[in-house]
PDB file of N, CA and C in Angstrom:
ATOM      1  N   UNK D   1     -13.909  19.234  43.179  1.00  0.00           N
ATOM      2  CA  UNK D   1     -12.505  19.402  42.866  1.00  0.00           C
ATOM      3  C   UNK D   1     -11.636  18.382  43.607  1.00  0.00           C
ATOM      4  N   UNK D   2     -12.065  17.976  44.754  1.00  0.00           N
ATOM      5  CA  UNK D   2     -11.291  17.010  45.536  1.00  0.00           C
ATOM      6  C   UNK D   2     -11.223  15.658  44.825  1.00  0.00           C
ATOM      7  N   UNK D   3     -12.350  15.253  44.241  1.00  0.00           N
ATOM      8  CA  UNK D   3     -12.378  13.988  43.512  1.00  0.00           C
ATOM      9  C   UNK D   3     -11.458  14.053  42.284  1.00  0.00           C
ATOM     10  N   UNK D   4     -11.461  15.139  41.564  1.00  0.00           N
ATOM     11  CA  UNK D   4     -10.612  15.305  40.393  1.00  0.00           C
ATOM     12  C   UNK D   4      -9.142  15.286  40.799  1.00  0.00           C
ATOM     13  N   UNK D   5      -8.823  15.897  41.922  1.00  0.00           N
ATOM     14  CA  UNK D   5      -7.462  15.925  42.404  1.00  0.00           C
ATOM     15  C   UNK D   5      -7.008  14.510  42.795  1.00  0.00           C
ATOM     16  N   UNK D   6      -7.866  13.732  43.448  1.00  0.00           N
ATOM     17  CA  UNK D   6      -7.531  12.361  43.831  1.00  0.00           C
ATOM     18  C   UNK D   6      -7.275  11.510  42.584  1.00  0.00           C
ATOM     19  N   UNK D   7      -8.127  11.661  41.573  1.00  0.00           N
ATOM     20  CA  UNK D   7      -7.955  10.906  40.333  1.00  0.00           C
ATOM     21  C   UNK D   7      -6.647  11.292  39.643  1.00  0.00           C
ATOM     22  N   UNK D   8      -6.310  12.567  39.673  1.00  0.00           N
ATOM     23  CA  UNK D   8      -5.074  13.025  39.048  1.00  0.00           C
ATOM     24  C   UNK D   8      -3.860  12.452  39.781  1.00  0.00           C
ATOM     25  N   UNK D   9      -3.908  12.401  41.102  1.00  0.00           N
ATOM     26  CA  UNK D   9      -2.800  11.855  41.897  1.00  0.00           C
ATOM     27  C   UNK D   9      -2.647  10.358  41.634  1.00  0.00           C
ATOM     28  N   UNK D  10      -3.761   9.628  41.600  1.00  0.00           N
ATOM     29  CA  UNK D  10      -3.713   8.195  41.327  1.00  0.00           C
ATOM     30  C   UNK D  10      -3.155   7.944  39.926  1.00  0.00           C
ATOM     31  N   UNK D  11      -3.597   8.705  38.955  1.00  0.00           N
ATOM     32  CA  UNK D  11      -3.108   8.552  37.590  1.00  0.00           C
ATOM     33  C   UNK D  11      -1.609   8.848  37.518  1.00  0.00           C
ATOM     34  N   UNK D  12      -1.168   9.846  38.239  1.00  0.00           N
ATOM     35  CA  UNK D  12       0.247  10.202  38.261  1.00  0.00           C
ATOM     36  C   UNK D  12       1.081   9.092  38.905  1.00  0.00           C
ATOM     37  N   UNK D  13       0.588   8.540  40.003  1.00  0.00           N
ATOM     38  CA  UNK D  13       1.311   7.470  40.683  1.00  0.00           C
ATOM     39  C   UNK D  13       1.393   6.209  39.812  1.00  0.00           C
ATOM     40  N   UNK D  14       0.312   5.854  39.162  1.00  0.00           N
ATOM     41  CA  UNK D  14       0.305   4.669  38.311  1.00  0.00           C
ATOM     42  C   UNK D  14       1.243   4.848  37.126  1.00  0.00           C
ATOM     43  N   UNK D  15       1.199   5.991  36.484  1.00  0.00           N
ATOM     44  CA  UNK D  15       2.079   6.221  35.336  1.00  0.00           C
ATOM     45  C   UNK D  15       3.534   6.308  35.781  1.00  0.00           C
ATOM     46  N   UNK D  16       3.784   6.870  36.943  1.00  0.00           N
ATOM     47  CA  UNK D  16       5.146   6.963  37.462  1.00  0.00           C
ATOM     48  C   UNK D  16       5.699   5.603  37.850  1.00  0.00           C
ATOM     49  N   UNK D  17       4.851   4.732  38.396  1.00  0.00           N
ATOM     50  CA  UNK D  17       5.299   3.399  38.797  1.00  0.00           C
ATOM     51  C   UNK D  17       5.646   2.544  37.586  1.00  0.00           C
ATOM     52  N   UNK D  18       4.890   2.660  36.519  1.00  0.00           N
ATOM     53  CA  UNK D  18       5.176   1.852  35.334  1.00  0.00           C
ATOM     54  C   UNK D  18       6.370   2.386  34.561  1.00  0.00           C
ATOM     55  N   UNK D  19       6.744   3.621  34.777  1.00  0.00           N
ATOM     56  CA  UNK D  19       7.879   4.194  34.059  1.00  0.00           C
ATOM     57  C   UNK D  19       9.196   3.559  34.491  1.00  0.00           C
ATOM     58  N   UNK D  20       9.263   3.029  35.707  1.00  0.00           N
ATOM     59  CA  UNK D  20      10.510   2.481  36.232  1.00  0.00           C
ATOM     60  C   UNK D  20      10.537   0.957  36.271  1.00  0.00           C
ATOM     61  N   UNK D  21       9.511   0.312  35.749  1.00  0.00           N
ATOM     62  CA  UNK D  21       9.537  -1.151  35.708  1.00  0.00           C
ATOM     63  C   UNK D  21      10.359  -1.603  34.504  1.00  0.00           C
ATOM     64  N   UNK D  22      11.132  -2.687  34.662  1.00  0.00           N
ATOM     65  CA  UNK D  22      11.927  -3.159  33.528  1.00  0.00           C
ATOM     66  C   UNK D  22      11.027  -3.729  32.437  1.00  0.00           C
ATOM     67  N   UNK D  23      11.496  -3.598  31.225  1.00  0.00           N
ATOM     68  CA  UNK D  23      10.719  -4.108  30.109  1.00  0.00           C
ATOM     69  C   UNK D  23      10.854  -5.620  30.031  1.00  0.00           C
ATOM     70  N   UNK D  24       9.983  -6.270  29.302  1.00  0.00           N
ATOM     71  CA  UNK D  24       9.996  -7.722  29.166  1.00  0.00           C
ATOM     72  C   UNK D  24      11.297  -8.231  28.532  1.00  0.00           C
ATOM     73  N   UNK D  25      11.809  -7.616  27.466  1.00  0.00           N
ATOM     74  CA  UNK D  25      13.076  -8.121  26.914  1.00  0.00           C
ATOM     75  C   UNK D  25      14.219  -8.087  27.918  1.00  0.00           C
ATOM     76  N   UNK D  26      14.232  -7.077  28.788  1.00  0.00           N
ATOM     77  CA  UNK D  26      15.276  -7.002  29.808  1.00  0.00           C
ATOM     78  C   UNK D  26      15.172  -8.201  30.733  1.00  0.00           C
ATOM     79  N   UNK D  27      13.966  -8.531  31.168  1.00  0.00           N
ATOM     80  CA  UNK D  27      13.788  -9.663  32.067  1.00  0.00           C
ATOM     81  C   UNK D  27      14.138 -10.971  31.373  1.00  0.00           C
ATOM     82  N   UNK D  28      13.741 -11.111  30.118  1.00  0.00           N
ATOM     83  CA  UNK D  28      14.040 -12.331  29.375  1.00  0.00           C
ATOM     84  C   UNK D  28      15.546 -12.480  29.188  1.00  0.00           C
ATOM     85  N   UNK D  29      16.229 -11.400  28.876  1.00  0.00           N
ATOM     86  CA  UNK D  29      17.675 -11.444  28.689  1.00  0.00           C
ATOM     87  C   UNK D  29      18.367 -11.763  30.006  1.00  0.00           C
ATOM     88  N   UNK D  30      17.906 -11.165  31.062  1.00  0.00           N
ATOM     89  CA  UNK D  30      18.525 -11.392  32.367  1.00  0.00           C
ATOM     90  C   UNK D  30      18.385 -12.846  32.791  1.00  0.00           C
ATOM     91  N   UNK D  31      17.219 -13.436  32.588  1.00  0.00           N
ATOM     92  CA  UNK D  31      17.045 -14.834  32.976  1.00  0.00           C
ATOM     93  C   UNK D  31      17.861 -15.747  32.072  1.00  0.00           C
ATOM     94  N   UNK D  32      18.014 -15.382  30.799  1.00  0.00           N
ATOM     95  CA  UNK D  32      18.829 -16.183  29.888  1.00  0.00           C
ATOM     96  C   UNK D  32      20.289 -16.132  30.310  1.00  0.00           C
ATOM     97  N   UNK D  33      20.750 -14.964  30.729  1.00  0.00           N
ATOM     98  CA  UNK D  33      22.132 -14.827  31.178  1.00  0.00           C
ATOM     99  C   UNK D  33      22.338 -15.635  32.450  1.00  0.00           C
ATOM    100  N   UNK D  34      21.392 -15.560  33.376  1.00  0.00           N
ATOM    101  CA  UNK D  34      21.502 -16.332  34.612  1.00  0.00           C
ATOM    102  C   UNK D  34      21.519 -17.824  34.307  1.00  0.00           C
ATOM    103  N   UNK D  35      20.729 -18.247  33.342  1.00  0.00           N
ATOM    104  CA  UNK D  35      20.709 -19.653  32.968  1.00  0.00           C
ATOM    105  C   UNK D  35      22.060 -20.065  32.398  1.00  0.00           C
ATOM    106  N   UNK D  36      22.657 -19.212  31.570  1.00  0.00           N
ATOM    107  CA  UNK D  36      23.955 -19.532  30.998  1.00  0.00           C
ATOM    108  C   UNK D  36      25.038 -19.564  32.072  1.00  0.00           C
ATOM    109  N   UNK D  37      24.955 -18.681  33.036  1.00  0.00           N
ATOM    110  CA  UNK D  37      25.978 -18.608  34.070  1.00  0.00           C
ATOM    111  C   UNK D  37      25.937 -19.838  34.961  1.00  0.00           C
ATOM    112  N   UNK D  38      24.725 -20.279  35.334  1.00  0.00           N
ATOM    113  CA  UNK D  38      24.598 -21.385  36.263  1.00  0.00           C
ATOM    114  C   UNK D  38      24.418 -22.741  35.590  1.00  0.00           C
ATOM    115  N   UNK D  39      24.385 -22.768  34.274  1.00  0.00           N
ATOM    116  CA  UNK D  39      24.214 -24.035  33.566  1.00  0.00           C
ATOM    117  C   UNK D  39      25.508 -24.837  33.609  1.00  0.00           C
ATOM    118  N   UNK D  40      25.361 -26.139  33.538  1.00  0.00           N
ATOM    119  CA  UNK D  40      26.529 -27.004  33.464  1.00  0.00           C
ATOM    120  C   UNK D  40      27.200 -26.809  32.106  1.00  0.00           C
ATOM    121  N   UNK D  41      28.518 -26.828  32.061  1.00  0.00           N
ATOM    122  CA  UNK D  41      29.185 -26.673  30.769  1.00  0.00           C
ATOM    123  C   UNK D  41      28.875 -27.863  29.865  1.00  0.00           C
ATOM    124  N   UNK D  42      28.742 -27.566  28.581  1.00  0.00           N
ATOM    125  CA  UNK D  42      28.482 -28.626  27.625  1.00  0.00           C
ATOM    126  C   UNK D  42      29.771 -29.393  27.376  1.00  0.00           C
ATOM    127  N   UNK D  43      29.664 -30.689  27.379  1.00  0.00           N
ATOM    128  CA  UNK D  43      30.822 -31.533  27.159  1.00  0.00           C
ATOM    129  C   UNK D  43      30.775 -32.017  25.721  1.00  0.00           C
ATOM    130  N   UNK D  44      31.266 -31.179  24.801  1.00  0.00           N
ATOM    131  CA  UNK D  44      31.133 -31.446  23.380  1.00  0.00           C
ATOM    132  C   UNK D  44      32.021 -32.589  22.908  1.00  0.00           C
ATOM    133  N   UNK D  45      33.247 -32.655  23.385  1.00  0.00           N
ATOM    134  CA  UNK D  45      34.183 -33.641  22.876  1.00  0.00           C
ATOM    135  C   UNK D  45      34.417 -34.789  23.836  1.00  0.00           C
ATOM    136  N   UNK D  46      33.823 -34.750  24.994  1.00  0.00           N
ATOM    137  CA  UNK D  46      34.026 -35.823  25.949  1.00  0.00           C
ATOM    138  C   UNK D  46      35.200 -35.591  26.877  1.00  0.00           C
ATOM    139  N   UNK D  47      36.147 -34.786  26.502  1.00  0.00           N
ATOM    140  CA  UNK D  47      37.290 -34.476  27.346  1.00  0.00           C
ATOM    141  C   UNK D  47      38.257 -35.640  27.459  1.00  0.00           C
ATOM    142  N   UNK D  48      39.434 -35.363  27.975  1.00  0.00           N
ATOM    143  CA  UNK D  48      40.459 -36.392  28.103  1.00  0.00           C
ATOM    144  C   UNK D  48      40.585 -36.909  29.520  1.00  0.00           C
ATOM    145  N   UNK D  49      40.140 -36.154  30.497  1.00  0.00           N
ATOM    146  CA  UNK D  49      40.193 -36.542  31.902  1.00  0.00           C
ATOM    147  C   UNK D  49      41.598 -36.988  32.306  1.00  0.00           C
ATOM    148  N   UNK D  50      42.544 -36.092  32.174  1.00  0.00           N
ATOM    149  CA  UNK D  50      43.930 -36.377  32.509  1.00  0.00           C
ATOM    150  C   UNK D  50      44.260 -35.841  33.889  1.00  0.00           C
ATOM    151  N   UNK D  51      45.078 -36.599  34.633  1.00  0.00           N
ATOM    152  CA  UNK D  51      45.570 -36.061  35.892  1.00  0.00           C
ATOM    153  C   UNK D  51      46.808 -35.203  35.602  1.00  0.00           C
ATOM    154  N   UNK D  52      47.368 -34.611  36.613  1.00  0.00           N
ATOM    155  CA  UNK D  52      48.464 -33.658  36.418  1.00  0.00           C
ATOM    156  C   UNK D  52      49.675 -34.311  35.757  1.00  0.00           C
ATOM    157  N   UNK D  53      50.033 -35.501  36.196  1.00  0.00           N
ATOM    158  CA  UNK D  53      51.195 -36.184  35.615  1.00  0.00           C
ATOM    159  C   UNK D  53      50.964 -36.481  34.131  1.00  0.00           C
ATOM    160  N   UNK D  54      49.759 -36.921  33.796  1.00  0.00           N
ATOM    161  CA  UNK D  54      49.434 -37.208  32.399  1.00  0.00           C
ATOM    162  C   UNK D  54      49.472 -35.942  31.553  1.00  0.00           C
ATOM    163  N   UNK D  55      49.028 -34.822  32.127  1.00  0.00           N
ATOM    164  CA  UNK D  55      49.082 -33.558  31.394  1.00  0.00           C
ATOM    165  C   UNK D  55      50.529 -33.188  31.066  1.00  0.00           C
ATOM    166  N   UNK D  56      51.417 -33.342  32.053  1.00  0.00           N
ATOM    167  CA  UNK D  56      52.825 -33.030  31.803  1.00  0.00           C
ATOM    168  C   UNK D  56      53.412 -33.972  30.758  1.00  0.00           C
ATOM    169  N   UNK D  57      53.008 -35.244  30.784  1.00  0.00           N
ATOM    170  CA  UNK D  57      53.471 -36.177  29.762  1.00  0.00           C
ATOM    171  C   UNK D  57      53.006 -35.740  28.376  1.00  0.00           C
ATOM    172  N   UNK D  58      51.775 -35.249  28.297  1.00  0.00           N
ATOM    173  CA  UNK D  58      51.249 -34.765  27.010  1.00  0.00           C
ATOM    174  C   UNK D  58      51.990 -33.507  26.558  1.00  0.00           C
ATOM    175  N   UNK D  59      52.307 -32.610  27.508  1.00  0.00           N
ATOM    176  CA  UNK D  59      53.074 -31.407  27.156  1.00  0.00           C
ATOM    177  C   UNK D  59      54.454 -31.787  26.621  1.00  0.00           C
ATOM    178  N   UNK D  60      55.086 -32.771  27.293  1.00  0.00           N
ATOM    179  CA  UNK D  60      56.402 -33.228  26.837  1.00  0.00           C
ATOM    180  C   UNK D  60      56.315 -33.823  25.436  1.00  0.00           C
ATOM    181  N   UNK D  61      55.285 -34.619  25.188  1.00  0.00           N
ATOM    182  CA  UNK D  61      55.090 -35.223  23.867  1.00  0.00           C
ATOM    183  C   UNK D  61      54.883 -34.143  22.811  1.00  0.00           C
ATOM    184  N   UNK D  62      54.125 -33.116  23.155  1.00  0.00           N
ATOM    185  CA  UNK D  62      53.885 -32.022  22.207  1.00  0.00           C
ATOM    186  C   UNK D  62      55.176 -31.269  21.917  1.00  0.00           C
ATOM    187  N   UNK D  63      55.990 -31.058  22.959  1.00  0.00           N
ATOM    188  CA  UNK D  63      57.277 -30.375  22.759  1.00  0.00           C
ATOM    189  C   UNK D  63      58.186 -31.165  21.826  1.00  0.00           C
ATOM    190  N   UNK D  64      58.079 -32.482  21.896  1.00  0.00           N
ATOM    191  CA  UNK D  64      58.909 -33.350  21.053  1.00  0.00           C
ATOM    192  C   UNK D  64      58.318 -33.521  19.656  1.00  0.00           C
ATOM    193  N   UNK D  65      57.109 -32.988  19.438  1.00  0.00           N
ATOM    194  CA  UNK D  65      56.477 -33.070  18.132  1.00  0.00           C
ATOM    195  C   UNK D  65      55.803 -34.406  17.847  1.00  0.00           C
ATOM    196  N   UNK D  66      55.502 -35.159  18.886  1.00  0.00           N
ATOM    197  CA  UNK D  66      54.862 -36.458  18.697  1.00  0.00           C
ATOM    198  C   UNK D  66      53.411 -36.288  18.259  1.00  0.00           C
ATOM    199  N   UNK D  67      52.896 -37.305  17.576  1.00  0.00           N
ATOM    200  CA  UNK D  67      51.498 -37.321  17.155  1.00  0.00           C
ATOM    201  C   UNK D  67      50.602 -37.369  18.388  1.00  0.00           C
ATOM    202  N   UNK D  68      49.552 -36.559  18.390  1.00  0.00           N
ATOM    203  CA  UNK D  68      48.668 -36.454  19.557  1.00  0.00           C
ATOM    204  C   UNK D  68      48.028 -37.793  19.893  1.00  0.00           C
ATOM    205  N   UNK D  69      47.423 -38.455  18.893  1.00  0.00           N
ATOM    206  CA  UNK D  69      46.710 -39.706  19.160  1.00  0.00           C
ATOM    207  C   UNK D  69      47.648 -40.775  19.705  1.00  0.00           C
ATOM    208  N   UNK D  70      48.850 -40.844  19.160  1.00  0.00           N
ATOM    209  CA  UNK D  70      49.835 -41.822  19.629  1.00  0.00           C
ATOM    210  C   UNK D  70      50.255 -41.497  21.069  1.00  0.00           C
ATOM    211  N   UNK D  71      50.474 -40.220  21.345  1.00  0.00           N
ATOM    212  CA  UNK D  71      50.906 -39.789  22.674  1.00  0.00           C
ATOM    213  C   UNK D  71      49.832 -40.073  23.719  1.00  0.00           C
ATOM    214  N   UNK D  72      48.569 -39.806  23.388  1.00  0.00           N
ATOM    215  CA  UNK D  72      47.508 -40.023  24.376  1.00  0.00           C
ATOM    216  C   UNK D  72      47.344 -41.504  24.668  1.00  0.00           C
ATOM    217  N   UNK D  73      47.511 -42.344  23.653  1.00  0.00           N
ATOM    218  CA  UNK D  73      47.437 -43.797  23.879  1.00  0.00           C
ATOM    219  C   UNK D  73      48.553 -44.256  24.798  1.00  0.00           C
ATOM    220  N   UNK D  74      49.758 -43.730  24.585  1.00  0.00           N
ATOM    221  CA  UNK D  74      50.894 -44.094  25.443  1.00  0.00           C
ATOM    222  C   UNK D  74      50.675 -43.626  26.880  1.00  0.00           C
ATOM    223  N   UNK D  75      50.164 -42.412  27.033  1.00  0.00           N
ATOM    224  CA  UNK D  75      49.931 -41.863  28.374  1.00  0.00           C
ATOM    225  C   UNK D  75      48.874 -42.680  29.099  1.00  0.00           C
ATOM    226  N   UNK D  76      47.789 -43.020  28.407  1.00  0.00           N
ATOM    227  CA  UNK D  76      46.726 -43.807  29.034  1.00  0.00           C
ATOM    228  C   UNK D  76      47.203 -45.228  29.332  1.00  0.00           C
ATOM    229  N   UNK D  77      48.077 -45.776  28.464  1.00  0.00           N
ATOM    230  CA  UNK D  77      48.600 -47.113  28.684  1.00  0.00           C
ATOM    231  C   UNK D  77      49.470 -47.131  29.946  1.00  0.00           C
ATOM    232  N   UNK D  78      50.279 -46.082  30.132  1.00  0.00           N
ATOM    233  CA  UNK D  78      51.127 -45.978  31.319  1.00  0.00           C
ATOM    234  C   UNK D  78      50.293 -45.914  32.580  1.00  0.00           C
ATOM    235  N   UNK D  79      49.134 -45.266  32.501  1.00  0.00           N
ATOM    236  CA  UNK D  79      48.275 -45.135  33.683  1.00  0.00           C
ATOM    237  C   UNK D  79      47.696 -46.498  34.078  1.00  0.00           C
ATOM    238  N   UNK D  80      47.360 -47.321  33.096  1.00  0.00           N
ATOM    239  CA  UNK D  80      46.761 -48.626  33.374  1.00  0.00           C
ATOM    240  C   UNK D  80      47.782 -49.577  33.995  1.00  0.00           C
ATOM    241  N   UNK D  81      49.047 -49.367  33.719  1.00  0.00           N
ATOM    242  CA  UNK D  81      50.090 -50.283  34.216  1.00  0.00           C
ATOM    243  C   UNK D  81      50.443 -50.045  35.652  1.00  0.00           C
TER     244      UNK D  81
END
């Protein structure tokens, strides 16, 4: 009876331990989320790389209804001068 009791306890412990382990999809999702959180942002459009003064110039141009492409060329031209 002692051997049967030991086997029953071991079986209970093994089944109990596996009941609380996370499933594979949970681990895969968690690592995917961590990858997204720590990944570098994708630079899809290249960005404008404007400093604060240039941003305000662009805001002013937008308020005046100026064409975006024309305004950005003027702002970048002012920076080069």
